[in-house]
Structures are given as structure tokens and as C-alpha cells.
Amino acid sequence: MAEEETPAPAPVTSADVARLAGVSRATVSFVLNGTPGHRVGEPTRARVLDAARRLGYVPHAAARSLRAGRSNLVLMPASVSAIGRLVSEWVDDLYGELERHGYTAVLHAGRFADPVDAARAWAELRPAAVIALDGDRLTAGAADLLRRAGVRGVLAFASGPVEGVHTVGFDHARIGAAATEHLIARGRTRIGVVLPRERGLGALARPRLAGVESVAARHTATVTPVELAYTRESATGLARRWRGLDLDSVFAYNDEYAALLLHALRAEGVAVPDEVAIVGSDDLVLSGLQQPALTTIRLELPAPARIADAVHELIETGGAAPVPAMEAVLVHRRSS
Amino acid sequence: MAEEETPAPAPVTSADVARLAGVSRATVSFVLNGTPGHRVGEPTRARVLDAARRLGYVPHAAARSLRAGRSNLVLMPASVSAIGRLVSEWVDDLYGELERHGYTAVLHAGRFADPVDAARAWAELRPAAVIALDGDRLTAGAADLLRRAGVRGVLAFASGPVEGVHTVGFDHARIGAAATEHLIARGRTRIGVVLPRERGLGALARPRLAGVESVAARHTATVTPVELAYTRESATGLARRWRGLDLDSVFAYNDEYAALLLHALRAEGVAVPDEVAIVGSDDLVLSGLQQPALTTIRLELPAPARIADAVHELIETGGAAPVPAMEAVLVHRRSS
């Protein structure tokens, strides 16, 4: 399928456009990038646009932002696989809303142990704003670095306020808490909590576990973390040693892990919900179709347009109106 | 959760660093961006680095790439939701491999009707390379525009060669063809093909349908496209009118749609596989756990490291060794 490549020619520059149009580079920059302090007549403008079109010249967003002192880039740090089925359409819609405001949205997938290292890598691209889905990893120091680099807005989904960040309430602990309140109301007292082994999910799983623990502590229920990789082998292994764990219920991180564990338990003859009640999260389409149908948590996220408006406001004015927090609503079905 | 924002201060610039370090901006640029044609002693370098650290100054990747004539950005156009469960971990691994080579990988989620408009938007960010998962939408004109803008490598997954693009064979028609060969070998002749209603999936679904049609035409089997949205309501609606369609089998686009349709058909009393055989695609973890277990197509993708190496080679030399094409392998289970 691969063919021989021709060596890359020298890129077309604004100097080439200037030469072809018979004008100065400053004039080209004025016409194409909107740099201030310059006036040109309509025929000159037309000549520049025609030359740019004929040469296939594309203005450089970075050069434009360097001159204008403004970028139109909105950066969202996140790994693709951690986004998950539920949030992926929401993210796509958010990208669409940002485009409507004239921004270019990009996802930055770099992995960093230190929040300031992460902020430095994002700042190198000089975005106008950063939207952090996993805002509990943002620190005041990271936000400060971003601001010093000219990032005008930082919006983050986080469980609590972060200095210099416009936070939207998004507390994973509430998901675990809602599941646990339901299980305890159904008479269950020995609660397992699935911790996914997949990388990138630990940061989301730990607060869910903490939410389970805080509710269980108020009701003298026990909490047992159980590790599970998203593979048949791991689920089968867990199902085989299930009865030894002596648990009457499990909060399974999300609906995908819940469905995986449900099928593995049934294959080993463990009765759901009689022997073990299962609660997932995210209310995926498939959850209601499992046998038995999965009890789950429905996450009500703020409208993408609302987030895009807040980001635009942050960029334009440095502040924005509060955005309503995420809600976690239990959906009771047959698995609990 | 939202707090009052303080107005953004003026960003820290290399001029601030130069002032604090008592050197020229050219010296700062030399130390931090590696601009050529300059020499500085170790004490000066240390003074610049110290000033940058104290001010929280981050070099501007774009400015650096403007000066060096090179960017370290690798851009991947794709919507997050179209990537899907199967490919998302592969994409994360690819990002990791690109980072190993010193590149920053970003996902660009812009939606464009015209390939040249898309290329123009990508070119504005002046990436070193573009990796297109949906390469069948790339044209020679779009590749030419990218090259003129200084993009040194364009690698695309595509069903056939595209001028100016290093293509990796990835033909969705082969997925539909493999499913159809299996169904016909099992004696089925009236084949339905699920077309997802979700946006962004049409471009992937049409070649799969074409693959079904090309095999069916050689065996006098009939092919009936059926639309399905990824919702319970849509699946139930399709299941209720299923018997009127007079089909003995269905290729259900992928395992998620296959599982959705399987559950809806069973709920309406349609026997799988006796009345209708179902084949999905992607060999997701959950597929083997459905009742009955889903027949599927396993996609064997090239190793992410192999793709990252090819991209690096393209950027460095303008050419790269061929990368093996995707393979589509049938996994026979109980649903067919």
C-alpha cells in the first residue's frame, strides 16, 4: 500500500505570497492575519487573496496568535480511552459548541505525574483556554503557570474549588455514595467495590471508592476493594473466588465493568441479585438490556453549550457565571 | 463551586526573562529555544534558566517552531466518539509512542465537509505530521496543501493509495466481506446490514456495506440495509418489524450494535441464531459473554510503535518503510 514519497518541498511562506502579489509581507500579514496599523485598498486585498489561493498558502495560526497576542486554541487534556462511551458524545458536542464561538479545540493526550509539568506542556501550545475533565489533579501552581503563559481561562471539573480555576462541581465520590445508599437501603451490608486495573482510571476510581466508604462508615457496612481488569480472564478469575470474599453486593465502577462481572458471576452459578446485588454507573444503553437489567447511576452533566459559553466568557472577560454541578441519580433495575 | 476570577495579568514574555537575567532577547531565545547562530557561556545560560524558572516562563512551542522551521506537533483528526472502544486504547498507545520520539500528539476534532477545508484547518497549527484514521476522506489536493504548509509527513489508514500520502491498508469493505463469506458458508442468503444512524459513523459503515454487497453479488444472496440508532427505542422498533423484513441473517456494523439488536430481537421472541444469525465486529470483551455469544470480526491493527516509527521516518527523511495492512479475521461463536 505504501508508495515512494517525494522529498518535502520548501513550505510556501507569506514572502512567496508577497512576491506573487507584488506587495510587502506586512501587507500580506495585514490582509491574511488582520494585523493592525495598516490600510489597503480593495484591489490590493484581492491580489493578496488570489496569490495566497494560487500558492495554496495557509496562514499560520501560531504566527497570527503571536502577532495578535491571542490564540484561538482551546486545549482539553485527556486520554481518549479514559473518556469512555458516556462522555465521548458530550465531548464531541462541546467541541462543536467551541467551534461555534470560533475556537479550535484539541485534545492533548500527554501523561504527566506532576501537575506543573502537565501545565508547562499545555502552555507550550499557548491555548486561549484549558478545559480539564479531571480537574482534581489541577493545582493552584499549575493554574498560575498557565495564567503567566497567557492562558486566559482555565475551567475544570473538580470536587472542590482550586485557586485560579473556574470549577464545575464534578465529584466522583457522589457516584459511589449514591450506589451505597441504595445498596444499604436494600439491606446489603458487605459491599465490594471494583477498582479497574486499566491505566488512567485509578484517578476516577479512588474518589468513587471514597464515596462508598464514607456512606458505609455511617451504617456499619463493610467495604472490600476488588481489582478487575477489563478482560474475560480477569472477570472469570474474580467470579471463581467470589464466594470466598463473602460479599452480598458490589459497586462495579461503571456499567461496562458491571456487565462484565455480571456475566462472569452468572457463568459461575452465582445468583444476581439473590446472592450478590450489582450496581454500575453511567446508564449506558446496554445496561437496561442485560439479564438481569443493571441498576446504575445516571450522571447529569452540564450542557456542552453552557460550558462553551463559560469558556468564551473566561477568555473575553476573565470571569464567568457559575455552571451547575453534575448530579448523580440512581436508576433502580433488577440487578439489585 | 465557581469563584470570582481575577483579571488575567499580562503574560510573562521572553523580554521579562531577558530583563531579569540582564541579557538580550536573542540570548534568551538561544538558550530556551535552541535558535542557531549564537554562543553563550555557562554562567549566562544558568542566569537565563534561573530567570525563566523564577518568572514561570514557558517557551512558546509555536514561536520555537517558527524560528526552527520545525514543529514537534503530530496532529490526528478524529472525533472522540467515532474512535470507539476498540481503537481508543490503540490511539492512547500511539500517543505514548509518539511522545517517546519527542512529539506532542493532539487530536483535532473539527468536522469538515470538504477535505481541503479540513487540511487548511489542520495546516493552521503547522504540525510536523498528520495521522488520519479515516484516510479515505483524504485527497491528493488536501495532501498537497498540507505539504505546501510545511507538514512533513502525512500517514493515513485508507483502502487504497492516495498521492502524497503514506497509506496503511485499512479497508472497511474487508470487514463486511469476511462477515458475509461466513454467513453464506452457513447457508444464509437474505442478509441485513445495520447502518448506524449516529453521526460520523456513515463514513465507516458505507464501505462495510459495499464489502457485504460485493460478496453477496457473487452468491446470489440479497442484501438489505437497515437503519439503527444506538438506543433501546430504535432497537425495539427494528425488532418489532423484523419478521416483515424476511431476513435470515444480519451483519450488525460492530459488536455494540450487534449486542443491542440481539437483546431487542430476543425480547421480541425472535430466535438467534435459528431465525436470524448475527455477526458483529471488533471482538469486544463483552461479545463473548452475550447469550448467545456473538460471532465477530477481530481487527488486527498494526502495532502503535510501528506507526510512530513510520511517522518519525516521514518527518526526518520524507519517506518510510511500508506498514502491514489491517487484517480482518472471523471469530465464530454461537450467534451464527
XYZ file of C-alpha atoms in Angstrom:
672
model
C 0.000 0.000 0.000
C 2.904 2.364 0.711
C 4.367 4.247 -2.192
C 7.614 6.146 -2.565
C 7.461 9.587 -1.013
C 8.814 12.652 -2.758
C 11.047 14.814 -0.551
C 9.080 17.667 1.017
C 9.420 20.933 -0.939
C 10.125 24.154 0.966
C 6.868 25.314 2.564
C 5.020 28.221 0.969
C 5.542 31.338 3.092
C 3.952 34.756 3.276
C 7.073 36.039 1.428
C 6.074 33.906 -1.583
C 2.585 35.393 -1.461
C 4.044 38.917 -1.208
C 6.300 38.296 -4.215
C 3.500 36.935 -6.395
C 1.091 39.715 -5.390
C 3.770 42.412 -5.730
C 3.213 43.767 -2.220
C 5.149 43.832 1.075
C 4.998 41.000 3.658
C 3.405 43.485 6.055
C 0.563 43.933 3.566
C 0.137 40.152 3.235
C 0.077 39.826 7.005
C -2.465 42.616 7.299
C -4.805 41.036 4.756
C -4.487 37.422 5.945
C -3.907 37.786 9.679
C -5.686 41.036 10.431
C -2.591 42.679 11.941
C -3.406 46.259 12.889
C -1.859 49.567 11.800
C -2.180 49.126 8.059
C -4.641 50.094 5.320
C -5.002 48.520 1.899
C -7.412 49.148 -0.964
C -9.784 46.514 -2.313
C -7.671 45.713 -5.449
C -4.595 45.046 -3.302
C -6.583 42.856 -0.934
C -7.971 40.896 -3.889
C -4.449 40.463 -5.309
C -3.146 39.109 -1.994
C -6.069 36.708 -1.563
C -5.680 35.495 -5.145
C -1.931 34.916 -4.731
C -2.486 33.037 -1.450
C -5.110 30.858 -3.090
C -2.940 30.100 -6.132
C 0.058 29.146 -3.979
C -2.046 27.174 -1.509
C -0.799 29.364 1.347
C -2.395 28.786 4.767
C -1.870 31.440 7.450
C -0.066 30.090 10.488
C -2.413 30.116 13.484
C 0.552 30.423 15.826
C 2.065 33.335 13.900
C -1.330 35.017 13.887
C -1.719 34.467 17.607
C 1.833 35.710 18.263
C 1.055 38.947 16.423
C -2.433 39.365 17.794
C -1.316 38.305 21.283
C -4.214 35.840 21.272
C -4.667 32.234 20.368
C -7.966 30.675 19.352
C -6.949 27.250 20.604
C -8.873 25.563 23.413
C -6.957 22.635 24.846
C -8.506 19.699 26.660
C -6.092 17.339 28.413
C -7.402 13.749 28.413
C -6.574 10.306 27.161
C -9.007 9.043 24.544
C -9.578 5.718 26.275
C -10.310 7.261 29.690
C -13.111 9.397 28.219
C -15.422 6.425 27.842
C -18.613 5.883 25.936
C -20.790 8.155 28.094
C -18.656 11.257 27.904
C -17.370 10.913 24.334
C -20.506 12.283 22.683
C -20.645 15.050 25.266
C -17.022 15.947 24.405
C -17.834 15.958 20.682
C -20.779 18.268 21.336
C -18.568 20.532 23.436
C -16.043 20.712 20.575
C -18.885 21.701 18.237
C -20.022 24.448 20.610
C -16.463 25.787 20.939
C -16.168 25.895 17.143
C -19.390 27.887 17.047
C -17.546 30.528 19.114
C -14.641 30.456 16.632
C -12.251 28.322 18.680
C -10.246 25.317 17.543
C -10.487 22.548 20.125
C -7.724 19.977 20.519
C -7.280 17.060 22.871
C -3.804 16.779 24.444
C -3.054 13.219 25.465
C 0.268 13.692 27.290
C 0.599 11.792 30.580
C 2.307 13.585 33.440
C 2.954 12.610 37.040
C 3.314 16.250 38.142
C 0.534 18.845 37.587
C 3.033 21.666 36.917
C 4.856 19.570 34.287
C 1.490 18.953 32.662
C 0.633 22.665 32.729
C 4.013 23.504 31.191
C 3.415 21.109 28.293
C -0.062 22.574 27.674
C 1.252 26.138 27.969
C 3.806 25.480 25.229
C 0.913 25.425 22.759
C -0.321 28.802 24.092
C -4.020 27.930 24.203
C -6.551 30.651 24.961
C -8.161 28.295 27.468
C -7.733 24.879 29.069
C -10.696 22.643 29.969
C -9.714 19.905 32.425
C -12.137 16.982 32.782
C -10.013 15.544 35.568
C -9.695 18.799 37.492
C -8.866 17.204 40.824
C -5.323 16.852 39.512
C -5.033 20.614 38.841
C -3.226 22.665 41.460
C -3.063 26.409 42.138
C 0.585 26.286 40.996
C -0.362 24.722 37.669
C -3.138 27.300 37.172
C -0.674 30.082 37.966
C 1.807 28.782 35.405
C -0.944 28.675 32.782
C -2.011 32.233 33.563
C 1.567 33.507 33.345
C 1.849 31.874 29.929
C -1.153 33.886 28.739
C -3.837 31.215 29.077
C -6.893 33.353 29.734
C -9.317 30.772 31.044
C -8.962 27.530 32.978
C -12.190 25.615 33.529
C -12.066 22.338 35.392
C -14.473 19.655 36.547
C -13.441 19.134 40.137
C -14.786 18.064 43.501
C -13.835 21.366 45.139
C -12.515 24.867 44.389
C -8.973 25.316 43.009
C -7.399 28.790 43.200
C -7.328 30.483 39.801
C -9.621 27.877 38.222
C -13.281 28.194 37.265
C -14.529 24.909 38.712
C -17.663 22.957 37.801
C -18.726 20.575 40.556
C -17.995 17.004 39.480
C -17.463 14.780 42.464
C -16.917 11.103 41.723
C -17.411 10.404 45.438
C -21.105 11.200 44.952
C -21.411 8.347 42.446
C -20.073 5.830 44.967
C -22.186 7.389 47.709
C -25.430 7.155 45.689
C -24.750 3.492 44.879
C -24.001 2.696 48.502
C -27.059 4.463 49.927
C -29.165 2.333 47.579
C -27.432 -0.947 48.495
C -27.749 -0.265 52.223
C -31.436 0.663 51.788
C -31.862 -2.757 50.113
C -30.406 -4.458 53.197
C -26.896 -5.149 51.902
C -24.014 -4.669 54.340
C -20.921 -6.376 52.859
C -20.062 -4.207 49.863
C -17.387 -4.906 47.259
C -16.019 -2.033 45.144
C -14.448 -2.728 41.749
C -11.149 -0.928 41.108
C -10.329 -1.137 37.373
C -6.769 -2.202 36.636
C -6.710 -0.150 33.411
C -4.320 2.771 33.475
C -5.818 6.216 33.706
C -8.914 5.002 35.547
C -7.392 4.954 39.033
C -7.841 8.710 39.407
C -11.577 8.273 38.732
C -11.996 5.082 40.767
C -10.427 6.248 44.024
C -12.953 9.034 44.773
C -15.792 6.611 43.902
C -14.367 4.202 46.488
C -14.060 7.060 48.998
C -17.748 7.866 48.436
C -18.688 4.249 49.169
C -16.540 4.248 52.306
C -17.992 7.494 53.692
C -21.584 6.201 53.435
C -20.710 2.680 54.651
C -18.962 4.115 57.725
C -22.228 5.745 58.803
C -24.078 2.383 58.594
C -21.550 -0.149 59.890
C -21.369 -1.778 56.475
C -18.022 -3.245 55.390
C -16.215 -2.199 52.183
C -13.869 -4.510 50.249
C -11.991 -3.183 47.185
C -11.591 -5.828 44.439
C -9.349 -5.358 41.420
C -10.693 -6.188 37.978
C -9.114 -5.800 34.545
C -11.473 -5.333 31.612
C -10.849 -8.843 30.231
C -12.831 -12.088 30.323
C -9.939 -13.831 32.078
C -9.843 -11.316 34.922
C -13.639 -11.403 35.357
C -13.711 -15.199 35.351
C -10.897 -15.307 37.907
C -12.750 -12.908 40.190
C -16.046 -14.818 39.765
C -14.347 -18.116 40.716
C -13.065 -16.751 44.031
C -16.218 -14.670 44.618
C -17.831 -16.810 47.337
C -14.588 -16.712 49.344
C -14.868 -12.912 49.526
C -18.163 -13.133 51.449
C -19.786 -10.075 49.820
C -23.537 -9.524 49.353
C -23.209 -6.629 46.898
C -20.807 -4.789 44.606
C -20.462 -1.304 43.164
C -18.735 -2.159 39.903
C -17.142 1.215 38.920
C -19.251 1.622 35.770
C -21.725 -0.266 33.584
C -19.044 -1.858 31.408
C -17.274 -3.458 34.368
C -20.675 -4.244 35.924
C -21.858 -6.112 32.799
C -18.554 -7.964 32.545
C -18.707 -9.059 36.185
C -22.425 -9.894 35.945
C -21.866 -12.317 33.054
C -18.828 -13.899 34.718
C -20.701 -14.388 38.031
C -23.686 -15.973 36.273
C -21.380 -18.293 34.342
C -20.010 -19.481 37.725
C -23.520 -20.007 39.096
C -23.552 -17.005 41.456
C -27.145 -15.677 41.541
C -27.700 -11.952 40.799
C -29.298 -10.237 42.708
C -30.089 -13.035 45.251
C -26.521 -13.785 46.264
C -24.997 -10.512 45.124
C -26.559 -7.185 44.141
C -24.710 -5.261 41.404
C -24.738 -1.506 40.748
C -22.930 0.090 37.799
C -22.693 3.695 36.694
C -23.273 5.836 33.553
C -26.649 4.365 32.468
C -25.289 3.086 29.139
C -27.767 1.880 26.512
C -26.754 -1.749 27.034
C -27.279 -1.654 30.831
C -31.049 -1.919 30.665
C -30.752 -4.848 28.246
C -28.610 -7.101 30.431
C -30.173 -10.133 32.120
C -30.977 -9.094 34.815
C -31.144 -5.413 33.838
C -28.411 -3.403 35.600
C -29.078 -0.912 38.368
C -26.940 2.123 37.545
C -26.189 5.771 38.285
C -27.252 8.316 35.686
C -24.812 11.248 35.511
C -26.424 14.530 34.565
C -23.694 16.625 33.018
C -23.985 20.370 32.352
C -24.984 21.184 28.740
C -21.945 21.472 26.420
C -23.215 24.874 25.220
C -23.175 26.096 28.811
C -19.533 25.041 29.227
C -18.506 26.585 25.891
C -20.234 29.849 26.852
C -18.410 29.891 30.193
C -15.047 29.272 28.481
C -15.742 32.063 25.991
C -16.661 34.392 28.847
C -13.463 33.476 30.724
C -11.368 34.235 27.640
C -13.140 37.525 26.946
C -13.587 38.897 30.467
C -11.532 36.776 32.881
C -14.645 35.623 34.745
C -17.791 33.584 34.122
C -21.124 32.777 35.731
C -21.236 29.584 37.837
C -22.112 26.394 35.932
C -24.414 23.895 37.725
C -22.644 20.874 39.186
C -23.021 17.295 37.912
C -25.863 15.318 39.508
C -25.724 11.574 40.257
C -29.176 9.923 40.085
C -29.805 6.253 40.936
C -31.711 4.182 38.335
C -33.074 1.072 40.066
C -33.388 -2.101 37.960
C -33.315 -5.865 38.516
C -29.647 -6.435 39.420
C -30.077 -5.039 42.989
C -18.434 25.907 43.148
C -17.446 28.864 40.934
C -15.475 31.668 42.497
C -14.712 35.181 41.353
C -11.923 35.292 38.799
C -9.135 37.836 38.958
C -8.434 39.588 35.636
C -5.599 37.869 33.761
C -2.230 39.602 34.257
C -0.057 40.310 31.205
C 1.646 37.053 30.195
C 5.310 36.579 31.055
C 7.375 37.025 27.878
C 10.941 36.306 26.887
C 11.538 40.085 27.281
C 10.765 39.748 31.008
C 13.247 36.883 31.245
C 15.862 38.913 29.353
C 15.368 41.883 31.703
C 15.672 39.794 34.864
C 18.711 37.898 33.554
C 20.349 41.069 32.205
C 20.793 39.641 28.700
C 19.309 40.253 25.234
C 16.108 38.563 23.987
C 18.216 36.835 21.349
C 20.247 35.235 24.133
C 17.084 34.099 25.920
C 15.771 32.648 22.674
C 19.080 30.880 22.054
C 19.115 29.287 25.494
C 15.439 28.323 25.675
C 14.573 27.617 22.034
C 17.902 26.495 20.632
C 17.923 29.145 17.894
C 21.155 28.865 15.928
C 23.907 31.422 15.267
C 24.644 32.346 18.851
C 27.064 31.308 21.592
C 26.708 31.814 25.323
C 28.850 30.781 28.279
C 27.659 28.514 31.067
C 27.098 31.341 33.645
C 24.865 33.225 31.175
C 22.901 30.078 30.356
C 22.411 29.429 34.085
C 21.230 33.019 34.625
C 18.658 32.724 31.830
C 17.339 29.361 33.060
C 17.091 30.694 36.618
C 15.204 33.819 35.491
C 12.803 31.727 33.397
C 12.145 29.416 36.338
C 11.584 32.291 38.778
C 9.139 34.038 36.430
C 7.373 30.802 35.476
C 8.179 31.419 31.815
C 7.305 28.633 29.368
C 8.805 28.761 25.865
C 6.197 29.035 23.143
C 6.209 25.860 21.050
C 4.871 27.796 18.066
C 7.481 30.523 18.349
C 10.153 27.859 18.628
C 8.819 26.061 15.579
C 8.579 29.334 13.619
C 12.239 30.035 14.332
C 13.453 26.485 13.880
C 11.205 25.981 10.838
C 10.005 22.786 12.532
C 7.134 21.861 14.744
C 7.061 18.857 17.079
C 3.306 18.586 16.887
C 1.654 15.474 15.439
C -1.995 16.059 14.663
C -4.637 13.359 14.458
C -8.020 14.407 13.063
C -10.854 12.411 14.649
C -13.943 12.846 16.747
C -13.646 11.252 20.172
C -16.940 9.388 19.889
C -16.177 7.874 16.459
C -12.955 6.314 17.776
C -14.822 3.649 19.701
C -13.796 1.287 22.434
C -11.589 -0.915 20.261
C -9.381 1.787 18.835
C -9.210 4.118 21.844
C -6.523 2.138 23.679
C -4.615 1.746 20.441
C -4.735 5.540 19.972
C -3.502 6.092 23.547
C -0.621 3.697 22.906
C 0.199 5.502 19.669
C 0.291 8.831 21.534
C 2.691 7.283 24.047
C 4.955 6.031 21.243
C 4.945 9.453 19.559
C 5.924 11.075 22.869
C 8.800 8.625 23.095
C 10.072 10.181 19.841
C 9.711 13.681 21.364
C 6.482 14.660 19.621
C 3.385 16.210 21.166
C 0.277 14.469 19.853
C -3.053 16.279 19.683
C -6.452 15.201 18.467
C -8.239 17.748 16.246
C -11.994 17.263 16.371
C -13.116 19.752 13.705
C -15.799 18.479 11.316
C -15.459 19.442 7.667
C -17.484 18.562 4.588
C -14.582 19.333 2.243
C -11.164 17.575 2.553
C -9.246 20.713 1.522
C -11.073 22.810 4.150
C -10.109 20.182 6.708
C -6.468 20.209 5.565
C -6.412 24.016 5.779
C -7.654 23.937 9.396
C -5.032 21.318 10.339
C -2.286 23.223 8.485
C -3.015 26.361 10.513
C -1.481 24.567 13.517
C 1.648 23.752 11.455
C 2.031 20.160 12.628
C 5.132 18.193 11.658
C 2.861 15.329 10.639
C -0.785 14.384 10.275
C -2.096 10.867 11.020
C -5.541 10.292 9.501
C -7.508 7.305 10.815
C -10.212 7.950 8.239
C -7.844 8.294 5.303
C -10.422 7.520 2.628
C -11.553 11.125 3.031
C -8.063 12.475 2.251
C -7.463 13.672 -1.306
C -4.279 14.428 -3.263
C -5.293 18.121 -3.132
C -5.556 18.054 0.659
C -2.181 16.288 0.927
C -0.648 18.882 -1.393
C -1.984 21.744 0.725
C -0.505 20.126 3.840
C 2.877 19.702 2.173
C 2.912 23.305 0.988
C 2.208 24.383 4.569
C 5.346 22.525 5.709
C 3.701 19.360 7.050
C 6.489 16.836 6.508
C 4.587 13.594 6.853
C 1.019 12.509 6.153
C 0.178 8.939 7.159
C -3.332 7.658 6.586
C -5.284 4.460 7.076
C -7.010 4.039 3.743
C -8.403 1.412 1.421
C -6.116 2.441 -1.440
C -3.174 4.697 -2.305
C -3.559 8.494 -2.133
C -0.977 10.647 -3.909
C 1.404 12.281 -1.450
C 0.198 10.164 1.470
C 1.917 7.230 3.166
C -1.034 4.854 3.331
C -1.578 1.893 5.651
C -4.101 -0.578 4.241
C -7.320 -0.359 6.243
C -10.269 -1.403 4.151
C -13.621 -1.485 5.938
C -15.032 -3.381 2.948
C -12.971 -6.398 4.066
C -14.851 -6.461 7.379
C -18.220 -6.687 5.620
C -16.807 -9.203 3.146
C -15.454 -11.508 5.889
C -18.808 -11.449 7.703
C -20.707 -12.207 4.505
C -18.454 -15.074 3.419
C -19.115 -16.666 6.810
C -22.902 -16.163 6.663
C -23.123 -17.591 3.135
C -20.961 -20.574 4.158
C -23.513 -21.162 6.963
C -26.321 -21.285 4.376
C -27.756 -17.802 4.874
C -28.873 -15.911 1.766
C -31.053 -12.970 2.909
C -28.614 -10.669 4.638
C -29.449 -7.495 6.540
C -26.749 -4.856 7.112
C -27.035 -2.406 10.016
C -26.312 1.232 9.128
C -25.822 3.220 12.351
C -27.749 6.475 12.468
C -25.102 8.127 14.667
C -23.220 10.969 13.015
C -19.661 10.291 11.985
C -20.229 6.555 11.538
C -21.639 6.725 7.999
C -18.168 7.042 6.507
C -17.186 3.773 8.221
C -20.473 1.955 7.578
C -20.731 2.524 3.821
C -17.570 0.589 2.846
C -18.639 -2.234 5.196
C -21.937 -2.388 3.329
C -20.072 -2.338 -0.010
C -17.988 -5.313 1.192
C -21.171 -7.237 2.000
C -22.655 -6.384 -1.388
C -19.599 -7.451 -3.377
C -19.535 -10.922 -1.774
C -23.333 -11.355 -1.895
C -23.374 -10.496 -5.621
C -21.105 -13.477 -6.296
C -23.512 -15.847 -4.486
C -26.986 -14.567 -5.433
C -27.644 -13.593 -1.831
C -29.795 -10.497 -1.218
C -28.626 -7.513 0.846
C -30.999 -5.228 2.793
C -29.623 -2.159 4.621
C -31.461 -1.453 7.899
C -31.006 1.745 9.888
C -30.456 1.529 13.640
C -29.740 4.252 16.191
C -27.813 3.267 19.294
C -30.865 3.484 21.573
C -33.194 0.922 23.130
C -36.157 2.527 21.389
C -34.638 2.207 17.932
C -33.586 -1.419 18.554
C -37.024 -2.356 19.882
C -38.697 -0.699 16.873
C -36.478 -2.640 14.467
C -37.037 -5.923 16.353
C -40.841 -5.461 16.189
C -40.849 -5.137 12.404
C -38.065 -7.741 11.966
C -40.186 -10.633 10.655
C -41.658 -8.361 7.970
C -38.146 -7.801 6.568
C -37.775 -11.528 5.757
C -34.042 -11.746 6.619
C -32.206 -14.867 7.813
C -29.047 -13.055 8.958
C -27.576 -9.656 9.770
C -24.144 -8.043 9.795
C -24.656 -5.535 12.593
C -21.843 -2.968 11.898
C -19.988 -3.691 15.151
C -20.359 -5.619 18.420
C -22.125 -2.800 20.241
C -24.913 -2.573 17.662
C -24.926 -6.384 17.394
C -25.445 -6.798 21.163
C -28.145 -4.121 21.179
C -30.013 -5.787 18.316
C -29.510 -9.271 19.784
C -31.165 -8.293 23.068
C -34.017 -6.492 21.325
C -34.695 -9.444 18.985
C -34.706 -11.913 21.878
C -37.096 -9.675 23.817
C -39.483 -9.880 20.821
C -39.162 -13.674 20.671
C -37.002 -13.831 17.528
C -34.659 -16.836 17.914
C -30.906 -16.249 17.463
C -29.303 -17.979 15.547
C -32.240 -20.220 14.427
C -34.333 -17.474 12.843
C -31.573 -14.946 12.357
C -27.777 -15.272 12.506
C -25.925 -12.202 13.842
C -22.331 -11.146 13.158
C -20.718 -8.114 14.800
C -17.223 -6.676 14.502
C -14.285 -5.635 16.743
C -14.260 -8.655 19.104
C -15.014 -6.547 22.178
C -14.625 -8.152 25.603
C -18.394 -8.247 26.123
C -19.116 -10.018 22.809
C -18.095 -13.460 24.008
C -20.231 -13.006 27.142
C -23.547 -12.347 25.390
C -26.231 -15.050 25.302
C -25.706 -16.491 22.721
C -22.056 -15.455 22.391
C -21.558 -13.130 19.421
C -19.766 -14.128 16.232
C -17.497 -11.212 15.375
C -14.599 -9.947 13.266
C -11.285 -9.430 15.016
C -9.346 -6.479 13.537
C -5.602 -6.873 13.682
C -4.173 -3.368 13.678
C -0.503 -2.562 13.075
C 1.483 -2.040 16.311
C 1.366 1.604 17.518
C 5.185 1.628 17.758
C 5.368 0.697 14.082
C 3.122 3.620 13.121
C 5.067 6.063 15.338
C 8.351 4.895 13.788
C 6.940 5.405 10.286
C 5.723 8.919 11.183
C 9.121 9.786 12.646
C 10.817 8.482 9.495
C 8.471 10.530 7.289
C 9.268 13.683 9.268
C 13.012 13.057 9.204
C 13.506 11.743 5.675
C 10.298 12.292 3.691
C 9.766 8.537 3.224
C 9.102 5.445 5.312
C 9.035 1.679 5.004
C 5.621 0.129 4.238
C 3.483 -0.740 7.279
C 1.489 -4.020 7.120
C -2.216 -3.595 6.379
C -5.020 -4.306 8.861
C -6.308 -7.896 8.820
C -9.959 -8.882 9.379
C -10.303 -12.345 10.985
C -13.658 -14.050 11.638
C -14.277 -15.337 15.193
C -17.098 -17.899 15.053
C -19.348 -18.160 18.135
C -22.936 -19.161 18.908
C -24.890 -16.274 17.317
C -24.376 -17.584 13.741
